[in-house]
Amino acid sequence: MLYTARVPKPSAELDFGLLWLAIALLATGLVMVYSASIAIAEAARYTGHNGEYYLIRQGIFIAGGVAVGVAAFRVPMRVWQQAAPYLFLVGLMLLVVVLVPHLGREVNGSRRWIPLGFANLQPSELMKFLAVLYAADYTTRKAAFMHDFKKGFLPMAAVMLVVGALLLREPDFGAFVVIISIAMGILFLGGLNGRVFIGLVGVLLVGFVLLILTSPYRLQRVLGFMDPFADPYGKGYQLSHALIAFGRGEWLGLGLGGSIEKLFYLPEAHTDFLMAVIAEEFGFVGVLAVTALFAWFIVKAFLIGHRAAQLERNFCSLVAQGIGIWIGVQALINMGVNVGLLPTKGLTLPFLSFGGSGIVANCLAVALLLRIDWEHRQMMRGKTF
């Protein structure tokens, strides 16, 4: 009550700044997905040679994501906390289902999708959202044991190892890295012993190196990333063309629709390498603008989390900051891959890249941030919910 007396009452029901920020990211993605995909859509038989194929589907995904987000916003955070373990179990079940032959769909050697007829469900995308909820709930419940390695960390580690094993079976190493980052970040913010955290980071780094060294295709990606132009028609093909796109864009780009690399040179231009198309068409200024939007979104998430912590709403605080970690890590990895700072990974750019599961998960994240902030505003006004 003392805190609420010192803080001015908010003038609006919603954080419209966050809402418009999310709309700006989704709208940018819609335009750029259309620009990046029109050529391949016109060439593909399964699209009916319709250049608007991916535009229409992305629009449907965004509409569906917004509808799901609106429904999620209406659910109180206390209900999300109560449901977190059960939702996480559902996510684990989906990760198992996707590995079952004839149930999971395999594309380019990876089994990551469950066909639903009208679209494909990618469980690993939804698992990122569910991992935020589960890790936040776990850390809140175990707050008194965060200093204890055995009672505080080991149970979460066991759960994350199960998730990691399932993701690596797909394989989806990128999602594994993001989910581990979410869990570790939330545990650290929840009070995990600093020495234990540093030691675990070291162990994880060693583990990632071993995973790369023991997997021929991952090792080839690392070697290709180190010098993509040494084998520009082989393992360095994607990265070399992404770097060419960045170089062609220079400061201001070639203009919307002006990309050459998206014309069958750069694979997955509308998904994993959308940032390269943005760079070619809008140059350094365009890349900087998109990066600024993501940076501001992450800052907003942590500010909402900080306010929740001040109000002693620990679960809400960790959820908000966990969402910031999730979006930040995934965007950073995607951008790092596009500019050649990280090995090539099949990880999309949040809010922007083509894909239904990712868009729905991102809209759910925005809905929960808005809900947490809305509940704070109601508390400031002395209302209950």
mmCIF file of N, CA and C in Angstrom, residues 241-371:
data_model
loop_
_atom_site.group_PDB
_atom_site.id
_atom_site.type_symbol
_atom_site.label_atom_id
_atom_site.label_comp_id
_atom_site.label_asym_id
_atom_site.label_seq_id
_atom_site.Cartn_x
_atom_site.Cartn_y
_atom_site.Cartn_z
ATOM 1 N N HIS A 241 25.269 -16.091 -49.195
ATOM 2 C CA HIS A 241 24.248 -15.279 -49.867
ATOM 3 C C HIS A 241 23.609 -14.274 -48.903
ATOM 4 N N ALA A 242 23.509 -14.638 -47.624
ATOM 5 C CA ALA A 242 23.018 -13.678 -46.637
ATOM 6 C C ALA A 242 23.974 -12.495 -46.523
ATOM 7 N N LEU A 243 25.265 -12.776 -46.507
ATOM 8 C CA LEU A 243 26.260 -11.708 -46.418
ATOM 9 C C LEU A 243 26.269 -10.846 -47.688
ATOM 10 N N ILE A 244 26.038 -11.469 -48.835
ATOM 11 C CA ILE A 244 25.929 -10.692 -50.070
ATOM 12 C C ILE A 244 24.736 -9.744 -49.996
ATOM 13 N N ALA A 245 23.618 -10.226 -49.420
ATOM 14 C CA ALA A 245 22.429 -9.381 -49.266
ATOM 15 C C ALA A 245 22.728 -8.172 -48.377
ATOM 16 N N PHE A 246 23.436 -8.405 -47.279
ATOM 17 C CA PHE A 246 23.802 -7.288 -46.397
ATOM 18 C C PHE A 246 24.707 -6.302 -47.129
ATOM 19 N N GLY A 247 25.641 -6.828 -47.890
ATOM 20 C CA GLY A 247 26.544 -5.949 -48.618
ATOM 21 C C GLY A 247 25.843 -5.134 -49.678
ATOM 22 N N ARG A 248 24.884 -5.738 -50.378
ATOM 23 C CA ARG A 248 24.153 -5.018 -51.425
ATOM 24 C C ARG A 248 23.276 -3.917 -50.840
ATOM 25 N N GLY A 249 22.785 -4.120 -49.602
ATOM 26 C CA GLY A 249 21.889 -3.130 -49.003
ATOM 27 C C GLY A 249 22.563 -1.820 -48.641
ATOM 28 N N GLU A 250 23.850 -1.887 -48.297
ATOM 29 C CA GLU A 250 24.615 -0.711 -47.878
ATOM 30 C C GLU A 250 23.848 0.078 -46.805
ATOM 31 N N TRP A 251 23.763 1.401 -46.944
ATOM 32 C CA TRP A 251 23.166 2.236 -45.890
ATOM 33 C C TRP A 251 21.640 2.281 -45.953
ATOM 34 N N LEU A 252 21.086 2.508 -47.142
ATOM 35 C CA LEU A 252 19.641 2.749 -47.257
ATOM 36 C C LEU A 252 18.903 1.662 -48.024
ATOM 37 N N GLY A 253 19.614 0.682 -48.557
ATOM 38 C CA GLY A 253 18.974 -0.430 -49.233
ATOM 39 C C GLY A 253 18.554 -0.124 -50.655
ATOM 40 N N LEU A 254 17.995 -1.147 -51.300
ATOM 41 C CA LEU A 254 17.568 -1.053 -52.693
ATOM 42 C C LEU A 254 16.091 -0.724 -52.828
ATOM 43 N N GLY A 255 15.400 -0.577 -51.711
ATOM 44 C CA GLY A 255 13.971 -0.285 -51.738
ATOM 45 C C GLY A 255 13.138 -1.540 -51.601
ATOM 46 N N LEU A 256 11.907 -1.391 -51.117
ATOM 47 C CA LEU A 256 11.000 -2.520 -50.916
ATOM 48 C C LEU A 256 10.780 -3.263 -52.233
ATOM 49 N N GLY A 257 11.026 -4.563 -52.217
ATOM 50 C CA GLY A 257 10.877 -5.384 -53.408
ATOM 51 C C GLY A 257 12.132 -5.466 -54.260
ATOM 52 N N GLY A 258 13.173 -4.734 -53.897
ATOM 53 C CA GLY A 258 14.370 -4.654 -54.728
ATOM 54 C C GLY A 258 15.406 -5.744 -54.495
ATOM 55 N N SER A 259 15.156 -6.649 -53.567
ATOM 56 C CA SER A 259 16.131 -7.699 -53.260
ATOM 57 C C SER A 259 16.315 -8.662 -54.432
ATOM 58 N N ILE A 260 17.549 -8.990 -54.728
ATOM 59 C CA ILE A 260 17.875 -10.003 -55.732
ATOM 60 C C ILE A 260 18.082 -11.364 -55.075
ATOM 61 N N GLU A 261 18.645 -11.363 -53.871
ATOM 62 C CA GLU A 261 18.962 -12.614 -53.181
ATOM 63 C C GLU A 261 17.726 -13.463 -52.904
ATOM 64 N N LYS A 262 16.558 -12.835 -52.735
ATOM 65 C CA LYS A 262 15.340 -13.596 -52.447
ATOM 66 C C LYS A 262 14.842 -14.352 -53.684
ATOM 67 N N LEU A 263 15.418 -14.058 -54.860
ATOM 68 C CA LEU A 263 14.987 -14.690 -56.104
ATOM 69 C C LEU A 263 15.712 -16.014 -56.306
ATOM 70 N N PHE A 264 15.434 -16.968 -55.395
ATOM 71 C CA PHE A 264 15.934 -18.344 -55.476
ATOM 72 C C PHE A 264 17.418 -18.483 -55.154
ATOM 73 N N TYR A 265 18.076 -17.420 -54.702
ATOM 74 C CA TYR A 265 19.473 -17.528 -54.288
ATOM 75 C C TYR A 265 19.577 -17.846 -52.795
ATOM 76 N N LEU A 266 18.829 -17.124 -51.980
ATOM 77 C CA LEU A 266 18.905 -17.274 -50.522
ATOM 78 C C LEU A 266 17.798 -18.205 -50.044
ATOM 79 N N PRO A 267 18.143 -19.427 -49.604
ATOM 80 C CA PRO A 267 17.114 -20.354 -49.114
ATOM 81 C C PRO A 267 16.447 -19.826 -47.837
ATOM 82 N N GLU A 268 15.179 -20.161 -47.654
ATOM 83 C CA GLU A 268 14.410 -19.788 -46.460
ATOM 84 C C GLU A 268 14.420 -18.271 -46.244
ATOM 85 N N ALA A 269 14.306 -17.524 -47.330
ATOM 86 C CA ALA A 269 14.373 -16.058 -47.217
ATOM 87 C C ALA A 269 13.211 -15.495 -46.409
ATOM 88 N N HIS A 270 12.056 -16.146 -46.417
ATOM 89 C CA HIS A 270 10.884 -15.632 -45.705
ATOM 90 C C HIS A 270 10.780 -16.171 -44.279
ATOM 91 N N THR A 271 11.720 -17.036 -43.879
ATOM 92 C CA THR A 271 11.682 -17.575 -42.511
ATOM 93 C C THR A 271 12.973 -17.238 -41.772
ATOM 94 N N ASP A 272 13.978 -18.120 -41.887
ATOM 95 C CA ASP A 272 15.201 -17.961 -41.100
ATOM 96 C C ASP A 272 16.049 -16.761 -41.521
ATOM 97 N N PHE A 273 16.004 -16.386 -42.803
ATOM 98 C CA PHE A 273 16.889 -15.329 -43.299
ATOM 99 C C PHE A 273 16.123 -14.080 -43.736
ATOM 100 N N LEU A 274 15.028 -13.811 -43.054
ATOM 101 C CA LEU A 274 14.253 -12.623 -43.382
ATOM 102 C C LEU A 274 15.042 -11.344 -43.117
ATOM 103 N N MET A 275 15.894 -11.349 -42.093
ATOM 104 C CA MET A 275 16.684 -10.156 -41.777
ATOM 105 C C MET A 275 17.637 -9.802 -42.913
ATOM 106 N N ALA A 276 18.128 -10.796 -43.630
ATOM 107 C CA ALA A 276 19.008 -10.521 -44.765
ATOM 108 C C ALA A 276 18.253 -9.783 -45.871
ATOM 109 N N VAL A 277 16.995 -10.156 -46.089
ATOM 110 C CA VAL A 277 16.173 -9.463 -47.085
ATOM 111 C C VAL A 277 15.889 -8.029 -46.632
ATOM 112 N N ILE A 278 15.615 -7.856 -45.340
ATOM 113 C CA ILE A 278 15.419 -6.508 -44.798
ATOM 114 C C ILE A 278 16.667 -5.668 -45.026
ATOM 115 N N ALA A 279 17.828 -6.263 -44.805
ATOM 116 C CA ALA A 279 19.095 -5.545 -44.985
ATOM 117 C C ALA A 279 19.299 -5.142 -46.440
ATOM 118 N N GLU A 280 18.958 -6.037 -47.366
ATOM 119 C CA GLU A 280 19.161 -5.735 -48.785
ATOM 120 C C GLU A 280 18.186 -4.664 -49.274
ATOM 121 N N GLU A 281 16.959 -4.686 -48.751
ATOM 122 C CA GLU A 281 15.952 -3.751 -49.256
ATOM 123 C C GLU A 281 15.912 -2.431 -48.495
ATOM 124 N N PHE A 282 16.347 -2.432 -47.228
ATOM 125 C CA PHE A 282 16.295 -1.204 -46.429
ATOM 126 C C PHE A 282 17.644 -0.815 -45.829
ATOM 127 N N GLY A 283 18.670 -1.602 -46.099
ATOM 128 C CA GLY A 283 20.015 -1.247 -45.703
ATOM 129 C C GLY A 283 20.244 -1.249 -44.202
ATOM 130 N N PHE A 284 21.345 -0.612 -43.816
ATOM 131 C CA PHE A 284 21.719 -0.535 -42.405
ATOM 132 C C PHE A 284 20.646 0.163 -41.579
ATOM 133 N N VAL A 285 20.018 1.171 -42.155
ATOM 134 C CA VAL A 285 18.975 1.920 -41.440
ATOM 135 C C VAL A 285 17.797 1.005 -41.111
ATOM 136 N N GLY A 286 17.399 0.162 -42.058
ATOM 137 C CA GLY A 286 16.295 -0.765 -41.816
ATOM 138 C C GLY A 286 16.622 -1.790 -40.748
ATOM 139 N N VAL A 287 17.837 -2.340 -40.811
ATOM 140 C CA VAL A 287 18.267 -3.303 -39.796
ATOM 141 C C VAL A 287 18.298 -2.647 -38.426
ATOM 142 N N LEU A 288 18.807 -1.421 -38.367
ATOM 143 C CA LEU A 288 18.867 -0.697 -37.100
ATOM 144 C C LEU A 288 17.479 -0.447 -36.545
ATOM 145 N N ALA A 289 16.520 -0.107 -37.421
ATOM 146 C CA ALA A 289 15.150 0.152 -36.977
ATOM 147 C C ALA A 289 14.521 -1.110 -36.385
ATOM 148 N N VAL A 290 14.691 -2.251 -37.051
ATOM 149 C CA VAL A 290 14.135 -3.513 -36.547
ATOM 150 C C VAL A 290 14.801 -3.897 -35.232
ATOM 151 N N THR A 291 16.113 -3.726 -35.163
ATOM 152 C CA THR A 291 16.834 -4.025 -33.924
ATOM 153 C C THR A 291 16.343 -3.146 -32.781
ATOM 154 N N ALA A 292 16.075 -1.879 -33.082
ATOM 155 C CA ALA A 292 15.579 -0.947 -32.059
ATOM 156 C C ALA A 292 14.200 -1.372 -31.560
ATOM 157 N N LEU A 293 13.345 -1.862 -32.459
ATOM 158 C CA LEU A 293 12.017 -2.332 -32.045
ATOM 159 C C LEU A 293 12.145 -3.507 -31.078
ATOM 160 N N PHE A 294 13.032 -4.442 -31.391
ATOM 161 C CA PHE A 294 13.235 -5.586 -30.489
ATOM 162 C C PHE A 294 13.833 -5.141 -29.155
ATOM 163 N N ALA A 295 14.794 -4.222 -29.217
ATOM 164 C CA ALA A 295 15.414 -3.743 -27.979
ATOM 165 C C ALA A 295 14.380 -3.079 -27.082
ATOM 166 N N TRP A 296 13.503 -2.274 -27.682
ATOM 167 C CA TRP A 296 12.477 -1.580 -26.887
ATOM 168 C C TRP A 296 11.471 -2.573 -26.317
ATOM 169 N N PHE A 297 11.134 -3.625 -27.078
ATOM 170 C CA PHE A 297 10.217 -4.652 -26.576
ATOM 171 C C PHE A 297 10.818 -5.342 -25.355
ATOM 172 N N ILE A 298 12.096 -5.672 -25.426
ATOM 173 C CA ILE A 298 12.765 -6.344 -24.308
ATOM 174 C C ILE A 298 12.817 -5.433 -23.084
ATOM 175 N N VAL A 299 13.123 -4.154 -23.307
ATOM 176 C CA VAL A 299 13.138 -3.189 -22.204
ATOM 177 C C VAL A 299 11.754 -3.098 -21.560
ATOM 178 N N LYS A 300 10.705 -3.041 -22.385
ATOM 179 C CA LYS A 300 9.341 -2.973 -21.850
ATOM 180 C C LYS A 300 9.031 -4.209 -21.001
ATOM 181 N N ALA A 301 9.431 -5.400 -21.478
ATOM 182 C CA ALA A 301 9.174 -6.622 -20.724
ATOM 183 C C ALA A 301 9.857 -6.584 -19.365
ATOM 184 N N PHE A 302 11.107 -6.125 -19.326
ATOM 185 C CA PHE A 302 11.826 -6.078 -18.055
ATOM 186 C C PHE A 302 11.284 -4.977 -17.145
ATOM 187 N N LEU A 303 10.819 -3.878 -17.704
ATOM 188 C CA LEU A 303 10.209 -2.833 -16.877
ATOM 189 C C LEU A 303 8.921 -3.334 -16.228
ATOM 190 N N ILE A 304 8.118 -4.056 -16.997
ATOM 191 C CA ILE A 304 6.897 -4.643 -16.442
ATOM 192 C C ILE A 304 7.246 -5.652 -15.349
ATOM 193 N N GLY A 305 8.284 -6.452 -15.601
ATOM 194 C CA GLY A 305 8.728 -7.400 -14.587
ATOM 195 C C GLY A 305 9.248 -6.716 -13.338
ATOM 196 N N HIS A 306 9.961 -5.614 -13.521
ATOM 197 C CA HIS A 306 10.495 -4.868 -12.374
ATOM 198 C C HIS A 306 9.362 -4.296 -11.524
ATOM 199 N N ARG A 307 8.336 -3.782 -12.194
ATOM 200 C CA ARG A 307 7.194 -3.235 -11.442
ATOM 201 C C ARG A 307 6.486 -4.346 -10.669
ATOM 202 N N ALA A 308 6.358 -5.514 -11.279
ATOM 203 C CA ALA A 308 5.732 -6.645 -10.588
ATOM 204 C C ALA A 308 6.537 -7.046 -9.358
ATOM 205 N N ALA A 309 7.860 -7.020 -9.467
ATOM 206 C CA ALA A 309 8.710 -7.349 -8.329
ATOM 207 C C ALA A 309 8.519 -6.346 -7.199
ATOM 208 N N GLN A 310 8.379 -5.067 -7.549
ATOM 209 C CA GLN A 310 8.143 -4.047 -6.533
ATOM 210 C C GLN A 310 6.820 -4.268 -5.810
ATOM 211 N N LEU A 311 5.852 -4.827 -6.535
ATOM 212 C CA LEU A 311 4.549 -5.115 -5.934
ATOM 213 C C LEU A 311 4.501 -6.499 -5.302
ATOM 214 N N GLU A 312 5.681 -7.168 -5.254
ATOM 215 C CA GLU A 312 5.828 -8.502 -4.661
ATOM 216 C C GLU A 312 4.971 -9.547 -5.361
ATOM 217 N N ARG A 313 4.828 -9.388 -6.667
ATOM 218 C CA ARG A 313 4.124 -10.380 -7.489
ATOM 219 C C ARG A 313 5.208 -11.164 -8.253
ATOM 220 N N ASN A 314 5.808 -12.102 -7.552
ATOM 221 C CA ASN A 314 7.014 -12.761 -8.061
ATOM 222 C C ASN A 314 6.768 -13.565 -9.328
ATOM 223 N N PHE A 315 5.662 -14.286 -9.391
ATOM 224 C CA PHE A 315 5.376 -15.068 -10.592
ATOM 225 C C PHE A 315 5.244 -14.160 -11.809
ATOM 226 N N CYS A 316 4.479 -13.089 -11.668
ATOM 227 C CA CYS A 316 4.290 -12.149 -12.776
ATOM 228 C C CYS A 316 5.617 -11.518 -13.185
ATOM 229 N N SER A 317 6.442 -11.194 -12.199
ATOM 230 C CA SER A 317 7.744 -10.598 -12.478
ATOM 231 C C SER A 317 8.607 -11.536 -13.312
ATOM 232 N N LEU A 318 8.653 -12.799 -12.922
ATOM 233 C CA LEU A 318 9.497 -13.763 -13.629
ATOM 234 C C LEU A 318 8.942 -14.102 -15.011
ATOM 235 N N VAL A 319 7.616 -14.121 -15.155
ATOM 236 C CA VAL A 319 7.022 -14.361 -16.471
ATOM 237 C C VAL A 319 7.396 -13.235 -17.431
ATOM 238 N N ALA A 320 7.226 -11.995 -16.979
ATOM 239 C CA ALA A 320 7.535 -10.849 -17.845
ATOM 240 C C ALA A 320 9.007 -10.842 -18.249
ATOM 241 N N GLN A 321 9.886 -11.044 -17.284
ATOM 242 C CA GLN A 321 11.310 -11.044 -17.600
ATOM 243 C C GLN A 321 11.716 -12.279 -18.407
ATOM 244 N N GLY A 322 11.042 -13.399 -18.154
ATOM 245 C CA GLY A 322 11.294 -14.597 -18.950
ATOM 246 C C GLY A 322 10.925 -14.392 -20.412
ATOM 247 N N ILE A 323 9.827 -13.684 -20.655
ATOM 248 C CA ILE A 323 9.437 -13.353 -22.026
ATOM 249 C C ILE A 323 10.497 -12.462 -22.664
ATOM 250 N N GLY A 324 11.022 -11.502 -21.898
ATOM 251 C CA GLY A 324 12.095 -10.656 -22.407
ATOM 252 C C GLY A 324 13.323 -11.464 -22.780
ATOM 253 N N ILE A 325 13.678 -12.443 -21.943
ATOM 254 C CA ILE A 325 14.826 -13.313 -22.246
ATOM 255 C C ILE A 325 14.553 -14.128 -23.500
ATOM 256 N N TRP A 326 13.381 -14.712 -23.596
ATOM 257 C CA TRP A 326 13.003 -15.545 -24.741
ATOM 258 C C TRP A 326 13.111 -14.771 -26.057
ATOM 259 N N ILE A 327 12.414 -13.639 -26.132
ATOM 260 C CA ILE A 327 12.416 -12.862 -27.374
ATOM 261 C C ILE A 327 13.818 -12.316 -27.661
ATOM 262 N N GLY A 328 14.514 -11.884 -26.612
ATOM 263 C CA GLY A 328 15.852 -11.328 -26.788
ATOM 264 C C GLY A 328 16.843 -12.357 -27.305
ATOM 265 N N VAL A 329 16.871 -13.536 -26.684
ATOM 266 C CA VAL A 329 17.824 -14.577 -27.086
ATOM 267 C C VAL A 329 17.520 -15.062 -28.500
ATOM 268 N N GLN A 330 16.239 -15.301 -28.804
ATOM 269 C CA GLN A 330 15.899 -15.814 -30.127
ATOM 270 C C GLN A 330 16.196 -14.793 -31.217
ATOM 271 N N ALA A 331 15.859 -13.517 -30.972
ATOM 272 C CA ALA A 331 16.160 -12.474 -31.958
ATOM 273 C C ALA A 331 17.663 -12.317 -32.140
ATOM 274 N N LEU A 332 18.400 -12.378 -31.028
ATOM 275 C CA LEU A 332 19.855 -12.232 -31.096
ATOM 276 C C LEU A 332 20.487 -13.369 -31.897
ATOM 277 N N ILE A 333 20.026 -14.597 -31.673
ATOM 278 C CA ILE A 333 20.577 -15.734 -32.410
ATOM 279 C C ILE A 333 20.257 -15.606 -33.892
ATOM 280 N N ASN A 334 18.995 -15.284 -34.216
ATOM 281 C CA ASN A 334 18.617 -15.150 -35.623
ATOM 282 C C ASN A 334 19.432 -14.075 -36.324
ATOM 283 N N MET A 335 19.572 -12.912 -35.692
ATOM 284 C CA MET A 335 20.349 -11.833 -36.293
ATOM 285 C C MET A 335 21.823 -12.217 -36.397
ATOM 286 N N GLY A 336 22.332 -12.894 -35.366
ATOM 287 C CA GLY A 336 23.722 -13.330 -35.388
ATOM 288 C C GLY A 336 24.001 -14.302 -36.516
ATOM 289 N N VAL A 337 23.046 -15.204 -36.781
ATOM 290 C CA VAL A 337 23.178 -16.137 -37.896
ATOM 291 C C VAL A 337 23.177 -15.388 -39.221
ATOM 292 N N ASN A 338 22.279 -14.419 -39.357
ATOM 293 C CA ASN A 338 22.142 -13.680 -40.616
ATOM 294 C C ASN A 338 23.395 -12.884 -40.972
ATOM 295 N N VAL A 339 24.087 -12.370 -39.963
ATOM 296 C CA VAL A 339 25.284 -11.556 -40.243
ATOM 297 C C VAL A 339 26.574 -12.362 -40.113
ATOM 298 N N GLY A 340 26.462 -13.659 -39.847
ATOM 299 C CA GLY A 340 27.642 -14.509 -39.807
ATOM 300 C C GLY A 340 28.395 -14.509 -38.502
ATOM 301 N N LEU A 341 27.761 -14.043 -37.421
ATOM 302 C CA LEU A 341 28.405 -14.075 -36.115
ATOM 303 C C LEU A 341 28.169 -15.395 -35.390
ATOM 304 N N LEU A 342 27.152 -16.155 -35.837
ATOM 305 C CA LEU A 342 26.828 -17.446 -35.226
ATOM 306 C C LEU A 342 26.611 -18.477 -36.330
ATOM 307 N N PRO A 343 26.831 -19.755 -36.016
ATOM 308 C CA PRO A 343 26.592 -20.800 -37.021
ATOM 309 C C PRO A 343 25.134 -20.827 -37.458
ATOM 310 N N THR A 344 24.883 -21.259 -38.677
ATOM 311 C CA THR A 344 23.532 -21.305 -39.233
ATOM 312 C C THR A 344 22.644 -22.221 -38.402
ATOM 313 N N LYS A 345 21.496 -21.690 -37.989
ATOM 314 C CA LYS A 345 20.516 -22.446 -37.212
ATOM 315 C C LYS A 345 19.126 -22.158 -37.745
ATOM 316 N N GLY A 346 18.262 -23.167 -37.668
ATOM 317 C CA GLY A 346 16.884 -22.999 -38.115
ATOM 318 C C GLY A 346 16.038 -22.339 -37.047
ATOM 319 N N LEU A 347 16.290 -21.062 -36.798
ATOM 320 C CA LEU A 347 15.581 -20.340 -35.756
ATOM 321 C C LEU A 347 15.006 -19.063 -36.364
ATOM 322 N N THR A 348 13.707 -18.882 -36.244
ATOM 323 C CA THR A 348 13.042 -17.755 -36.889
ATOM 324 C C THR A 348 13.211 -16.455 -36.095
ATOM 325 N N LEU A 349 12.896 -15.341 -36.757
ATOM 326 C CA LEU A 349 12.915 -14.033 -36.116
ATOM 327 C C LEU A 349 11.546 -13.788 -35.498
ATOM 328 N N PRO A 350 11.449 -13.622 -34.172
ATOM 329 C CA PRO A 350 10.144 -13.470 -33.520
ATOM 330 C C PRO A 350 9.312 -12.355 -34.147
ATOM 331 N N PHE A 351 7.993 -12.600 -34.254
ATOM 332 C CA PHE A 351 7.004 -11.656 -34.770
ATOM 333 C C PHE A 351 7.102 -11.444 -36.282
ATOM 334 N N LEU A 352 8.288 -11.609 -36.880
ATOM 335 C CA LEU A 352 8.485 -11.230 -38.274
ATOM 336 C C LEU A 352 8.454 -12.420 -39.230
ATOM 337 N N SER A 353 9.146 -13.499 -38.915
ATOM 338 C CA SER A 353 9.287 -14.609 -39.848
ATOM 339 C C SER A 353 7.970 -15.332 -40.094
ATOM 340 N N PHE A 354 7.872 -15.960 -41.262
ATOM 341 C CA PHE A 354 6.678 -16.724 -41.619
ATOM 342 C C PHE A 354 6.548 -17.947 -40.713
ATOM 343 N N GLY A 355 5.323 -18.212 -40.258
ATOM 344 C CA GLY A 355 5.084 -19.398 -39.436
ATOM 345 C C GLY A 355 3.965 -19.198 -38.445
ATOM 346 N N GLY A 356 3.011 -20.113 -38.427
ATOM 347 C CA GLY A 356 1.841 -19.966 -37.567
ATOM 348 C C GLY A 356 2.109 -20.197 -36.099
ATOM 349 N N SER A 357 2.830 -21.275 -35.763
ATOM 350 C CA SER A 357 3.074 -21.596 -34.353
ATOM 351 C C SER A 357 3.867 -20.496 -33.663
ATOM 352 N N GLY A 358 4.886 -19.985 -34.356
ATOM 353 C CA GLY A 358 5.708 -18.918 -33.783
ATOM 354 C C GLY A 358 4.902 -17.652 -33.558
ATOM 355 N N ILE A 359 4.063 -17.286 -34.515
ATOM 356 C CA ILE A 359 3.253 -16.072 -34.387
ATOM 357 C C ILE A 359 2.272 -16.204 -33.219
ATOM 358 N N VAL A 360 1.631 -17.359 -33.102
ATOM 359 C CA VAL A 360 0.688 -17.573 -31.988
ATOM 360 C C VAL A 360 1.412 -17.481 -30.651
ATOM 361 N N ALA A 361 2.586 -18.122 -30.548
ATOM 362 C CA ALA A 361 3.359 -18.075 -29.305
ATOM 363 C C ALA A 361 3.770 -16.643 -28.970
ATOM 364 N N ASN A 362 4.184 -15.889 -29.975
ATOM 365 C CA ASN A 362 4.575 -14.491 -29.748
ATOM 366 C C ASN A 362 3.391 -13.634 -29.302
ATOM 367 N N CYS A 363 2.225 -13.863 -29.902
ATOM 368 C CA CYS A 363 1.029 -13.118 -29.506
ATOM 369 C C CYS A 363 0.606 -13.473 -28.082
ATOM 370 N N LEU A 364 0.779 -14.729 -27.699
ATOM 371 C CA LEU A 364 0.502 -15.119 -26.312
ATOM 372 C C LEU A 364 1.435 -14.382 -25.355
ATOM 373 N N ALA A 365 2.696 -14.248 -25.746
ATOM 374 C CA ALA A 365 3.656 -13.522 -24.904
ATOM 375 C C ALA A 365 3.232 -12.081 -24.709
ATOM 376 N N VAL A 366 2.824 -11.421 -25.783
ATOM 377 C CA VAL A 366 2.368 -10.024 -25.691
ATOM 378 C C VAL A 366 1.126 -9.937 -24.803
ATOM 379 N N ALA A 367 0.205 -10.888 -24.972
ATOM 380 C CA ALA A 367 -1.028 -10.882 -24.180
ATOM 381 C C ALA A 367 -0.730 -10.963 -22.687
ATOM 382 N N LEU A 368 0.221 -11.820 -22.311
ATOM 383 C CA LEU A 368 0.553 -11.948 -20.887
ATOM 384 C C LEU A 368 1.249 -10.705 -20.357
ATOM 385 N N LEU A 369 2.105 -10.093 -21.161
ATOM 386 C CA LEU A 369 2.726 -8.836 -20.729
ATOM 387 C C LEU A 369 1.673 -7.765 -20.506
ATOM 388 N N LEU A 370 0.727 -7.662 -21.438
ATOM 389 C CA LEU A 370 -0.349 -6.678 -21.296
ATOM 390 C C LEU A 370 -1.215 -6.996 -20.077
ATOM 391 N N ARG A 371 -1.466 -8.289 -19.837
ATOM 392 C CA ARG A 371 -2.289 -8.683 -18.692
ATOM 393 C C ARG A 371 -1.591 -8.343 -17.382
#
